């Protein structure tokens, strides 16, 4: 007898050969393991740094899962659904998704930040593609996917407990003890506010991103809690209560509102009769009205809305400037400083995914994206009927009655106990490799009690894995959620995307894709499956192998770039601390950082902070970083570390001012629209001009170059007023007092309007 929710498969002649049957069964077992592993690990790996070891490890897993799914699709064919219903229901979400991804690839080619853009596109493609490819296995083993989703949620809840109990306090203490913990002045205040906040983000980048993950899974837990009985209800109810507390601790007002709206829409679609639907709408309005009466909620909601309106205004200006093609993927980040309103704080996202798509890729692609979401929601939507369980049934009315597959085959029969335990064991092993072997979450465990001791830190990691494995065992018998719950989760996440940017996070996209495929799978009834033709099998095998080879090659190249990036970052941080060290204690600490960086470069410790050996190593590192940053795809992060080394080396040892100039010229020419590199070159030219004046040298070429570069910087970011101060200094060096006075007048006029951290450093 099939487990509730598992698809029943009807064999259709011709039957598969015994060899094909054995291969199919093996692929289903492997695919079932992927259904546990992918959602189990996904929340724990922050996707912000593409070359991090954890991210590269997960990309390999995704590629292997993608290849497994392609092999499954090649070996078995399911007939197409009959073309009935509205035109929307006839469209396939996969077609529109492929079209949007193709447009995004063209946007990556035109992106001002190619490496980041291609990393984002790769993450989108692999996460969505793996979920699509594993569709046959999701149909057959939905319970394993549910176990993986809820196991990942349990792991994230454990991370939140540790963050709230120990990690946040350790960050606050470190920030108080080390004022140089954050090198950039414009980020120091933001970091201080964040570590002092009560809002928790867990292993995600931001609290709002955590909220997007939670509201995607919350309806599934609510459905399971309502349907299950006995121990299963207690398990689902406990996770539901903890997820609710975590959602409240995220402090995401837009996320909570999106969840409420999604639940209301689902209820309206499910429940017939205008009275019940009117009651649902009235209840939602009453909840919103009561929340608006709370002063804290009202104040923070208005402040959050004001900031987002400024972001959307800037996005509108970008769309008006390039309506058809946009600025390329991540183009919003480059164009925002030039077009943003003066009072708006800095950001790199529009905080509205549709506007972000229009600004990056153009209005036509934004409409295609909306159409993709609409088609997906139409396919997922629950259907109201007079029966009490209408819309909830995992098998639509009119489906063929359950039948067994003669002779066995792909998807034949429910998962046995051995197969289920094997998949859960594979998930636990992958989690242990990630957390214990690769050290993921190690920085968090270091802040736990006695976490500074390696043995204790290892114990915390092992304990984490054991607890999550226990959670997997506890949820393994839960039935799949009904399609209405998946619809509500997907709708909540997409609604929240209209006030945030979490679809730029692979942590959310990966889980969202799996939940959507789970809902689509649960809506399908019994389905005929026949062996694929030899040609189809060959295409599936070649496609899977091609995906795996391409991703492995990319991972190898990315790991090499990542290693160089980490070495450059360590050297830049050491030079920053050396250049800013004022007291003897700070100089001693900076010397330790410098010795570590030199040791990584294979050099002996420096005799002093201004040892000639330091300059030799720094110049060589700059050359290597710039050479790597120029290879396809051009990587701003790598070049950023080269520029940081140049700036801090010149600040530490003025004798190297001329030596770093050619490197900065290359960077400024490579990134003509990036403020950082032009500003660094302008600062170098200004210091050269000041040195020439002190030595009474007659040439003013460096001063004029500094003024030109400073003017370019101001044009790129006109509302950051301390950049205008640099232009004033350069203009006076060049003898252009008129420009200096014009900029002074602009500073006085803009000071009351701009975001406070962007104000000038002195009172003009």
XYZ file of C-alpha atoms in Angstrom:
764
model
C 0.000 0.000 0.000
C 1.367 3.428 -0.932
C 2.089 6.008 1.730
C -0.312 8.977 1.751
C 0.738 11.484 -0.871
C 3.089 9.236 -2.821
C 2.359 9.061 -6.531
C 1.081 5.779 -7.878
C 2.611 4.863 -11.209
C 0.951 2.840 -13.925
C 3.200 0.925 -16.263
C 2.658 1.480 -19.945
C 4.115 -0.828 -22.563
C 6.744 -1.295 -23.665
C 8.178 -2.469 -20.356
C 11.734 -1.607 -19.399
C 14.489 -4.177 -19.624
C 15.843 -5.666 -16.373
C 19.016 -3.577 -16.693
C 16.965 -0.407 -17.109
C 14.841 -1.330 -14.090
C 17.910 -1.815 -11.902
C 19.342 1.502 -13.048
C 16.020 3.234 -12.477
C 15.689 1.904 -8.944
C 19.232 2.987 -8.162
C 18.605 6.468 -9.539
C 15.446 6.814 -7.451
C 17.387 5.885 -4.313
C 20.123 8.389 -5.141
C 17.545 11.011 -6.048
C 15.778 10.426 -2.742
C 19.042 11.128 -0.947
C 19.353 14.408 -2.864
C 15.843 15.369 -1.749
C 17.099 15.172 1.826
C 20.557 16.666 1.332
C 19.720 19.771 -0.713
C 17.115 21.396 1.589
C 18.930 20.157 4.688
C 22.181 21.985 3.893
C 20.868 24.969 1.931
C 19.908 27.278 4.850
C 23.257 26.802 6.583
C 25.441 28.109 3.745
C 25.370 31.863 3.299
C 25.463 32.566 -0.419
C 27.102 35.978 -0.228
C 30.669 34.915 -1.112
C 30.709 32.835 -4.283
C 34.222 31.448 -3.727
C 33.671 30.309 -0.132
C 34.411 26.641 0.403
C 30.888 25.923 1.643
C 29.312 27.478 -1.438
C 31.582 25.572 -3.806
C 30.832 22.338 -1.960
C 27.099 22.946 -2.321
C 27.449 23.747 -6.034
C 29.042 20.333 -6.564
C 26.140 18.690 -4.733
C 23.667 20.659 -6.859
C 25.399 19.609 -10.062
C 25.335 15.954 -9.009
C 21.635 16.217 -8.125
C 20.939 17.956 -11.450
C 22.741 15.169 -13.319
C 20.820 12.499 -11.391
C 17.527 14.149 -12.277
C 18.442 14.414 -15.958
C 19.273 10.704 -16.009
C 15.894 9.945 -14.417
C 14.093 12.050 -17.002
C 16.005 10.308 -19.776
C 15.189 6.800 -18.595
C 11.466 7.358 -17.998
C 8.873 9.321 -19.954
C 5.562 10.529 -18.599
C 2.836 11.578 -21.038
C 1.929 15.210 -21.211
C -1.094 16.485 -19.359
C -4.176 17.056 -21.523
C -4.479 20.645 -22.725
C -7.612 21.662 -20.841
C -8.590 24.750 -18.906
C -7.599 28.373 -19.379
C -4.661 29.486 -21.546
C -2.730 30.281 -18.345
C -3.024 26.666 -17.203
C -1.646 25.408 -20.528
C 1.611 27.314 -20.192
C 4.522 25.466 -18.640
C 6.397 27.374 -15.905
C 9.624 25.722 -17.052
C 9.376 27.379 -20.476
C 8.992 30.856 -19.046
C 11.691 30.156 -16.476
C 14.128 29.137 -19.203
C 13.310 32.314 -21.144
C 13.924 34.515 -18.093
C 17.217 32.744 -17.361
C 18.296 33.211 -20.988
C 17.562 36.937 -20.719
C 19.470 37.025 -17.437
C 22.470 35.390 -19.152
C 22.478 38.230 -21.680
C 22.268 40.633 -18.752
C 25.293 38.963 -17.171
C 27.257 39.467 -20.388
C 26.488 43.209 -20.202
C 26.872 43.471 -16.437
C 29.203 46.098 -14.944
C 30.114 43.443 -12.331
C 30.596 40.278 -14.417
C 31.914 37.841 -11.800
C 29.154 38.566 -9.289
C 26.533 38.486 -12.043
C 27.616 35.116 -13.428
C 27.842 33.658 -9.913
C 24.256 34.760 -9.269
C 23.069 33.366 -12.609
C 24.811 30.052 -11.949
C 23.144 29.785 -8.558
C 19.717 30.535 -10.038
C 20.180 28.036 -12.868
C 21.463 25.178 -10.737
C 18.890 25.575 -7.971
C 15.941 25.858 -10.335
C 17.326 23.241 -12.713
C 17.975 20.684 -9.976
C 14.429 21.068 -8.632
C 13.012 20.681 -12.151
C 15.210 17.693 -12.995
C 14.317 15.860 -9.770
C 10.587 16.154 -10.507
C 10.103 12.371 -11.077
C 11.768 11.581 -7.761
C 9.757 14.281 -5.957
C 6.599 12.648 -7.352
C 7.662 9.277 -6.000
C 9.296 10.278 -2.711
C 7.675 13.500 -1.429
C 8.138 12.357 2.158
C 11.923 12.484 1.801
C 11.744 16.060 0.529
C 9.545 17.012 3.486
C 12.083 15.433 5.847
C 14.895 17.428 4.237
C 12.957 20.701 4.391
C 12.016 20.273 8.042
C 15.477 19.000 8.976
C 16.995 22.129 7.445
C 14.526 24.226 9.422
C 15.523 22.441 12.627
C 19.188 23.190 11.921
C 18.428 26.855 11.294
C 16.472 27.064 14.556
C 19.499 25.676 16.409
C 21.682 28.334 14.774
C 19.237 31.008 15.935
C 19.381 29.712 19.509
C 23.168 29.909 19.486
C 23.153 33.344 17.912
C 20.725 34.770 20.424
C 22.433 33.143 23.402
C 26.139 33.648 22.685
C 27.169 34.744 19.192
C 25.558 38.196 19.169
C 27.020 39.028 22.609
C 30.480 37.931 21.439
C 30.254 40.218 18.389
C 29.258 43.167 20.556
C 32.189 42.515 22.883
C 34.658 42.187 19.998
C 33.427 45.434 18.455
C 33.886 47.286 21.741
C 37.370 45.887 22.314
C 38.656 46.426 18.764
C 37.614 49.745 17.173
C 39.380 48.691 13.954
C 37.259 45.555 13.558
C 35.457 47.243 10.641
C 37.879 49.056 8.373
C 35.499 51.243 6.357
C 34.062 54.276 8.112
C 30.799 54.119 6.153
C 30.205 50.526 7.308
C 31.292 50.864 10.933
C 28.066 52.537 12.059
C 25.907 50.017 10.205
C 27.796 47.132 11.813
C 27.403 48.665 15.273
C 23.646 49.047 14.777
C 23.316 45.505 13.493
C 25.198 43.768 16.298
C 23.252 45.787 18.881
C 19.881 44.924 17.330
C 17.491 42.380 18.817
C 16.652 41.111 15.324
C 18.224 37.757 14.448
C 19.260 36.556 11.010
C 20.716 33.115 11.809
C 22.913 31.811 9.013
C 21.275 34.166 6.485
C 22.630 37.494 5.295
C 19.823 39.577 6.798
C 16.825 39.115 9.064
C 14.452 39.766 6.152
C 16.071 36.936 4.188
C 15.562 34.608 7.146
C 11.917 35.700 7.261
C 11.479 34.830 3.572
C 12.744 31.316 4.285
C 10.472 30.912 7.306
C 7.279 32.134 5.632
C 7.875 29.690 2.768
C 7.833 26.745 5.183
C 5.323 28.049 7.743
C 2.172 27.036 5.785
C 3.554 23.530 5.304
C 4.029 23.145 9.059
C 0.586 24.578 9.763
C -1.002 22.090 7.371
C 0.863 19.142 8.898
C -0.030 20.229 12.419
C -3.706 20.414 11.450
C -3.811 17.069 9.639
C -1.586 14.817 11.713
C -2.485 13.015 14.909
C -0.547 11.746 17.888
C 3.244 12.054 17.947
C 3.348 13.412 14.396
C 1.137 16.343 15.411
C 3.372 17.100 18.393
C 6.450 17.054 16.158
C 4.941 19.340 13.518
C 3.354 21.587 16.146
C 6.643 22.047 17.987
C 8.424 23.038 14.788
C 5.531 25.363 13.914
C 5.721 27.102 17.293
C 9.499 27.502 17.074
C 9.268 28.798 13.497
C 6.676 31.345 14.632
C 8.982 32.568 17.394
C 11.882 32.737 14.923
C 9.752 34.743 12.495
C 8.900 37.183 15.276
C 12.598 37.448 16.220
C 13.450 38.318 12.623
C 11.347 41.463 13.028
C 10.304 41.377 9.382
C 7.053 43.317 9.152
C 6.763 42.820 5.393
C 7.389 39.094 5.782
C 4.660 38.661 8.385
C 2.232 40.724 6.300
C 3.047 38.672 3.190
C 2.358 35.460 5.113
C -0.998 36.753 6.363
C -2.032 37.866 2.876
C -0.972 34.525 1.366
C -2.956 32.589 3.960
C -5.986 34.803 3.342
C -5.765 34.327 -0.435
C -5.454 30.570 0.020
C -8.494 30.525 2.274
C -10.516 32.563 -0.221
C -9.623 30.143 -3.016
C -10.442 27.085 -0.925
C -13.622 28.062 0.875
C -16.753 28.521 -1.244
C -19.347 31.105 -0.354
C -19.031 34.863 -0.230
C -19.767 35.047 3.526
C -16.691 33.056 4.513
C -14.541 34.919 2.036
C -15.772 38.273 3.322
C -15.001 37.113 6.849
C -11.436 36.236 5.834
C -10.889 39.657 4.267
C -12.408 41.383 7.294
C -10.189 39.397 9.630
C -7.066 40.332 7.674
C -8.024 44.008 7.707
C -8.736 43.835 11.436
C -5.310 42.331 12.146
C -3.599 45.047 10.096
C -5.626 47.769 11.820
C -4.814 46.450 15.284
C -1.119 46.221 14.394
C -1.180 49.815 13.139
C -2.467 50.933 16.548
C 0.772 49.767 18.198
C 3.150 52.791 18.216
C 6.330 50.724 17.799
C 4.948 48.855 14.787
C 3.589 52.024 13.207
C 6.825 53.980 13.675
C 9.082 51.290 12.276
C 6.724 50.460 9.420
C 6.619 54.096 8.302
C 10.415 54.424 8.533
C 10.935 51.205 6.570
C 8.441 52.288 3.919
C 10.115 55.701 3.540
C 13.503 54.113 2.902
C 12.076 51.684 0.360
C 10.245 54.462 -1.455
C 13.611 56.154 -1.941
C 15.098 52.957 -3.340
C 12.145 52.531 -5.694
C 12.458 56.146 -6.825
C 16.079 55.480 -7.804
C 15.032 52.282 -9.594
C 12.417 54.274 -11.490
C 15.091 56.721 -12.620
C 17.205 53.814 -13.894
C 14.241 52.345 -15.771
C 13.521 55.722 -17.358
C 17.161 55.958 -18.464
C 17.348 52.446 -19.984
C 13.821 51.024 -20.249
C 14.435 48.260 -22.794
C 17.748 46.659 -21.874
C 18.569 47.825 -18.343
C 22.036 48.178 -16.862
C 22.871 44.456 -16.757
C 22.633 42.052 -13.839
C 23.712 43.862 -10.655
C 23.651 47.105 -12.624
C 21.442 48.654 -9.947
C 24.402 48.580 -7.562
C 26.607 50.598 -9.919
C 24.007 53.145 -11.016
C 22.315 53.708 -7.650
C 24.847 56.195 -6.153
C 24.452 58.464 -9.172
C 20.646 58.411 -9.309
C 19.511 58.003 -5.716
C 17.651 60.746 -3.807
C 19.911 62.673 -1.457
C 18.217 61.553 1.758
C 18.255 57.816 1.029
C 20.826 55.565 2.666
C 23.161 53.345 0.671
C 22.095 49.985 -0.722
C 22.996 47.590 -3.507
C 19.459 46.267 -4.145
C 16.151 47.891 -5.044
C 14.322 46.010 -2.267
C 11.679 45.070 -4.852
C 12.508 42.213 -7.176
C 10.289 43.332 -10.053
C 11.801 46.817 -10.105
C 15.260 45.282 -9.736
C 14.619 43.105 -12.790
C 13.395 46.103 -14.780
C 16.428 48.193 -13.794
C 18.899 45.380 -14.476
C 17.355 43.600 -17.467
C 14.729 45.945 -18.871
C 10.957 46.282 -18.673
C 10.179 43.374 -21.076
C 12.115 40.920 -18.915
C 10.397 42.253 -15.796
C 7.010 41.504 -17.385
C 8.256 38.048 -18.381
C 9.291 37.471 -14.768
C 5.828 38.467 -13.538
C 4.254 36.173 -16.139
C 6.454 33.308 -14.939
C 5.329 33.812 -11.360
C 1.697 34.136 -12.434
C 1.779 30.893 -14.416
C 3.436 29.079 -11.520
C 0.814 30.320 -9.062
C -2.014 29.427 -11.449
C -0.638 25.901 -11.724
C -0.295 25.681 -7.938
C -3.584 27.318 -6.986
C -6.020 25.313 -4.869
C -9.518 24.878 -6.205
C -12.640 25.401 -4.149
C -15.457 22.862 -4.226
C -18.431 21.902 -2.162
C -16.677 18.978 -0.531
C -15.043 19.665 2.783
C -11.622 18.564 1.640
C -11.724 20.143 -1.795
C -8.548 21.833 -2.764
C -6.587 19.907 -0.169
C -6.524 16.475 -1.706
C -3.099 15.470 -3.008
C -4.842 13.743 -5.941
C -7.201 15.825 -8.080
C -10.670 14.556 -8.789
C -10.891 12.271 -11.782
C -7.447 10.777 -11.228
C -6.963 7.129 -11.996
C -7.386 4.832 -8.989
C -4.224 3.589 -7.294
C -2.616 0.715 -9.171
C 0.650 -1.073 -8.786
C 3.299 -1.306 -11.438
C 3.658 -4.759 -12.819
C 7.219 -5.920 -12.743
C 8.430 -2.798 -10.949
C 10.133 0.186 -12.444
C 10.835 3.833 -11.966
C 8.811 5.221 -9.038
C 7.339 1.768 -8.402
C 5.928 1.548 -4.883
C 6.549 3.604 -1.773
C 9.936 4.016 -0.177
C 10.853 1.199 2.157
C 12.312 1.651 5.617
C 15.822 0.822 4.417
C 15.623 3.341 1.568
C 14.278 6.057 3.883
C 16.943 5.476 6.512
C 19.603 5.390 3.807
C 18.509 8.780 2.478
C 18.419 10.261 5.983
C 21.840 8.772 6.686
C 23.224 10.328 3.502
C 21.814 13.687 4.573
C 23.365 13.389 8.025
C 26.719 12.406 6.515
C 26.664 15.403 4.162
C 25.795 17.665 7.097
C 28.663 16.227 9.141
C 31.079 16.789 6.250
C 29.929 20.394 5.901
C 29.861 21.355 9.579
C 32.605 19.167 11.051
C 34.857 18.565 8.051
C 34.689 21.924 6.252
C 34.149 24.004 9.387
C 30.899 25.662 8.274
C 29.404 27.592 11.236
C 32.807 27.356 12.934
C 32.953 31.096 13.619
C 29.617 30.835 15.401
C 30.672 27.826 17.474
C 33.799 29.748 18.521
C 31.574 32.170 20.456
C 29.793 29.376 22.341
C 30.925 28.564 25.922
C 34.584 27.480 25.818
C 34.398 27.627 22.026
C 37.900 29.092 21.822
C 39.211 25.596 22.623
C 39.446 23.486 19.429
C 38.199 20.327 21.123
C 35.167 22.026 22.623
C 34.384 23.753 19.335
C 34.496 20.367 17.616
C 32.151 19.049 20.298
C 29.645 21.809 19.568
C 29.798 20.955 15.860
C 29.260 17.239 16.512
C 26.387 18.019 18.874
C 24.769 20.185 16.221
C 24.940 17.361 13.673
C 23.524 14.845 16.163
C 20.572 17.088 17.032
C 19.727 17.728 13.386
C 20.002 14.005 12.616
C 17.576 13.369 15.477
C 15.191 15.907 13.977
C 15.388 14.070 10.643
C 14.385 10.827 12.333
C 11.515 12.576 14.102
C 10.005 14.016 10.914
C 10.594 11.048 8.613
C 7.038 9.720 9.004
C 5.249 13.011 8.404
C 3.010 12.934 5.310
C 3.527 15.420 2.493
C 1.663 18.719 2.891
C -1.362 19.393 0.731
C -0.989 21.497 -2.421
C -2.792 24.432 -0.811
C -0.019 24.715 1.790
C 2.678 24.774 -0.904
C 0.697 27.422 -2.797
C 0.515 29.582 0.335
C 4.256 29.251 1.002
C 5.249 30.125 -2.563
C 2.794 33.031 -2.695
C 4.046 34.407 0.634
C 7.661 34.315 -0.548
C 6.842 36.006 -3.870
C 4.721 38.665 -2.154
C 7.559 39.385 0.250
C 9.855 39.785 -2.762
C 7.885 42.911 -3.652
C 9.403 44.609 -0.602
C 12.786 42.887 -0.347
C 15.574 41.245 -2.362
C 15.699 37.687 -1.009
C 15.377 36.156 -4.492
C 18.993 37.244 -4.931
C 19.838 34.745 -2.175
C 20.368 31.137 -3.191
C 19.367 30.112 0.336
C 15.798 31.215 -0.389
C 15.621 30.378 -4.105
C 16.696 26.780 -3.578
C 14.069 26.109 -0.923
C 11.378 28.024 -2.840
C 11.972 25.932 -5.977
C 11.693 22.662 -4.056
C 8.488 23.731 -2.291
C 6.956 24.766 -5.626
C 7.853 21.421 -7.229
C 6.462 19.607 -4.185
C 3.144 21.406 -4.618
C 3.009 20.654 -8.337
C 3.825 17.007 -7.681
C 1.106 16.692 -5.047
C -1.508 18.001 -7.477
C -0.857 15.188 -9.952
C -2.613 11.864 -9.632
C -1.653 8.446 -10.949
C 0.557 8.745 -13.989
C 1.715 6.405 -16.708
C 5.460 5.940 -17.036
C 7.166 4.243 -19.951
C 10.858 3.716 -20.685
C 12.525 6.459 -22.641
C 13.830 5.840 -26.123
C 17.544 5.086 -26.537
C 18.023 8.545 -28.010
C 16.301 10.181 -25.034
C 18.394 8.161 -22.620
C 21.573 9.201 -24.436
C 20.570 12.871 -24.378
C 19.801 12.677 -20.653
C 23.146 11.035 -19.905
C 25.119 13.527 -22.020
C 23.285 16.510 -20.538
C 23.839 15.293 -16.985
C 27.520 14.639 -17.643
C 27.923 18.059 -19.286
C 26.367 19.836 -16.300
C 28.582 17.945 -13.880
C 31.789 18.604 -15.856
C 31.009 22.290 -16.369
C 30.272 22.864 -12.693
C 33.332 20.935 -11.527
C 35.550 22.958 -13.863
C 34.005 26.180 -12.602
C 34.459 25.091 -8.994
C 38.154 24.331 -9.550
C 38.756 27.732 -11.142
C 36.693 29.486 -8.483
C 38.573 27.752 -5.684
C 41.884 28.963 -7.126
C 40.516 32.496 -7.382
C 39.086 32.198 -3.881
C 42.435 31.169 -2.414
C 44.145 34.150 -4.037
C 41.329 36.387 -2.820
C 41.692 35.200 0.772
C 45.458 35.768 0.703
C 44.972 39.254 -0.718
C 42.300 40.043 1.835
C 44.553 38.963 4.671
C 47.422 41.119 3.406
C 45.118 44.123 2.888
C 43.747 43.760 6.420
C 47.260 43.530 7.854
C 48.391 46.649 5.972
C 45.244 48.506 7.073
C 45.939 47.757 10.701
C 49.583 48.726 10.274
C 48.717 52.059 8.653
C 46.140 52.883 11.350
C 48.157 51.689 14.351
C 48.775 54.567 16.728
C 49.660 53.090 20.117
C 52.371 50.566 20.899
C 49.713 47.931 21.625
C 48.055 48.505 18.255
C 51.420 48.327 16.483
C 52.205 45.018 18.190
C 48.836 43.574 17.156
C 49.321 44.874 13.612
C 52.767 43.259 13.480
C 51.167 39.894 14.274
C 48.647 40.301 11.446
C 51.469 41.287 9.095
C 53.625 38.298 10.048
C 50.713 35.933 9.378
C 50.152 37.490 5.947
C 53.855 37.221 5.119
C 53.930 33.604 6.258
C 51.067 32.792 3.869
C 53.136 34.369 1.102
C 56.113 32.184 2.044
C 58.164 35.062 3.477
C 59.892 35.411 6.863
C 58.511 37.867 9.454
C 59.188 41.556 8.832
C 61.704 43.403 10.987
C 59.422 46.450 11.157
C 56.113 47.662 9.791
C 57.918 49.608 7.043
C 60.356 46.884 6.106
C 61.262 46.885 2.397
C 60.238 43.241 2.296
C 56.627 44.263 3.044
C 56.535 46.487 -0.041
C 57.982 43.737 -2.246
C 55.349 41.233 -1.107
C 52.535 43.789 -1.422
C 53.495 44.828 -4.955
C 53.751 41.199 -6.047
C 50.351 40.449 -4.514
C 48.822 43.430 -6.322
C 50.167 42.196 -9.637
C 48.778 38.694 -9.092
C 45.382 40.001 -7.989
C 45.051 42.404 -10.915
C 46.014 39.677 -13.383
C 43.413 37.316 -11.906
C 40.747 40.014 -11.684
C 41.096 40.735 -15.390
C 40.366 37.166 -16.476
C 36.828 36.232 -17.499
C 34.640 36.953 -15.730
C 36.214 40.157 -14.437
C 36.010 40.106 -10.655
C 35.564 43.340 -8.758
C 36.166 41.639 -5.405
C 39.645 40.509 -6.443
C 40.505 43.944 -7.808
C 39.069 45.516 -4.662
C 41.709 43.769 -2.561
C 44.426 44.936 -4.966
C 43.231 48.534 -4.570
C 43.040 48.142 -0.792
C 46.629 46.869 -0.683
C 47.764 49.837 -2.790
C 45.968 52.396 -0.617
C 47.147 50.961 2.689
C 50.708 50.380 1.458
C 50.955 54.017 0.377
C 49.477 55.081 3.704
C 51.949 52.954 5.638
C 55.041 53.796 3.582
C 54.883 57.061 1.559
C 57.989 55.946 -0.335
C 55.766 53.519 -2.266
C 53.423 56.258 -3.517
C 54.857 56.216 -7.037
C 55.095 52.413 -7.124
C 51.367 51.864 -6.590
C 50.337 54.418 -9.246
C 50.525 52.111 -12.304
C 48.463 49.447 -10.541
C 45.741 51.958 -9.687
C 45.741 53.239 -13.273
C 45.007 49.730 -14.544
C 42.148 49.323 -12.072
C 40.608 52.712 -12.884
C 40.723 51.921 -16.606
C 39.191 48.467 -16.062
C 36.335 49.765 -13.899
C 35.432 53.213 -15.287
C 32.065 53.255 -13.524
C 33.263 52.124 -10.099
C 33.873 54.869 -7.583
C 36.425 52.996 -5.457
C 39.163 52.691 -8.079
C 38.837 56.217 -9.443
C 38.857 57.596 -5.910
C 41.978 55.596 -5.011
C 43.820 56.829 -8.108
C 42.700 60.402 -7.439
C 43.960 60.203 -3.855
C 47.319 58.928 -5.098
C 47.588 61.780 -7.611
C 46.638 64.335 -4.965
C 49.328 63.086 -2.600
C 51.868 63.202 -5.433
C 50.841 66.815 -6.109
C 51.180 67.719 -2.421
C 54.635 66.168 -2.366
C 55.613 68.182 -5.451
C 54.440 71.381 -3.769
C 56.415 70.597 -0.617
C 59.515 69.990 -2.734
C 58.769 73.203 -4.680
C 58.588 71.367 -7.979
C 56.948 73.468 -10.679
C 54.826 70.765 -12.370
C 51.063 70.830 -11.653
C 50.183 67.871 -13.864
C 49.440 65.590 -10.910
C 47.217 68.262 -9.339
C 45.151 68.646 -12.513
C 44.858 64.866 -12.838
C 43.727 64.655 -9.218
C 41.081 67.322 -9.838
C 39.780 65.536 -12.935
C 39.549 62.229 -11.101
C 37.872 63.832 -8.081
C 35.291 65.421 -10.386
C 34.568 61.986 -11.893
C 34.069 60.580 -8.410
C 31.607 63.344 -7.502
C 29.697 62.710 -10.731
C 29.382 59.028 -9.793
C 28.144 59.814 -6.262
C 26.967 63.448 -6.044
C 25.286 63.122 -2.623
C 28.303 61.777 -0.699
C 29.565 65.147 0.434
C 32.958 64.161 1.781
C 33.874 63.223 -1.784
C 33.288 66.855 -2.689
C 35.820 67.761 0.005
C 38.399 65.741 -1.919
C 37.495 67.718 -5.043
C 37.931 70.993 -3.127
C 41.408 69.949 -1.965
C 42.434 68.843 -5.473
C 41.051 72.028 -7.076
C 42.993 74.249 -4.692
C 46.160 72.304 -5.399
C 45.572 72.983 -9.096
C 44.833 76.666 -8.423
C 41.138 76.402 -9.369
C 39.478 78.390 -6.578
C 36.254 78.825 -8.564
C 35.623 75.074 -8.535
C 36.448 74.925 -4.836
C 33.918 77.664 -4.015
C 31.261 76.012 -6.165
C 31.699 72.737 -4.301
C 31.609 74.517 -0.930
C 28.279 76.059 -1.904
C 26.981 72.645 -2.989
C 28.019 71.109 0.340
C 26.189 73.828 2.264
C 23.048 73.352 0.188
C 23.023 69.548 0.364
C 24.043 69.029 3.999
C 20.490 69.264 5.430
C 19.198 66.863 2.768
C 21.657 63.970 2.637
C 21.806 60.792 4.673
C 23.874 61.699 7.815
C 26.825 59.307 7.163
C 27.267 60.971 3.752
C 27.788 64.447 5.167
C 31.087 66.316 4.971
C 33.746 65.614 7.580
C 34.103 69.288 8.532
C 31.710 72.183 8.943
C 31.796 74.395 5.857
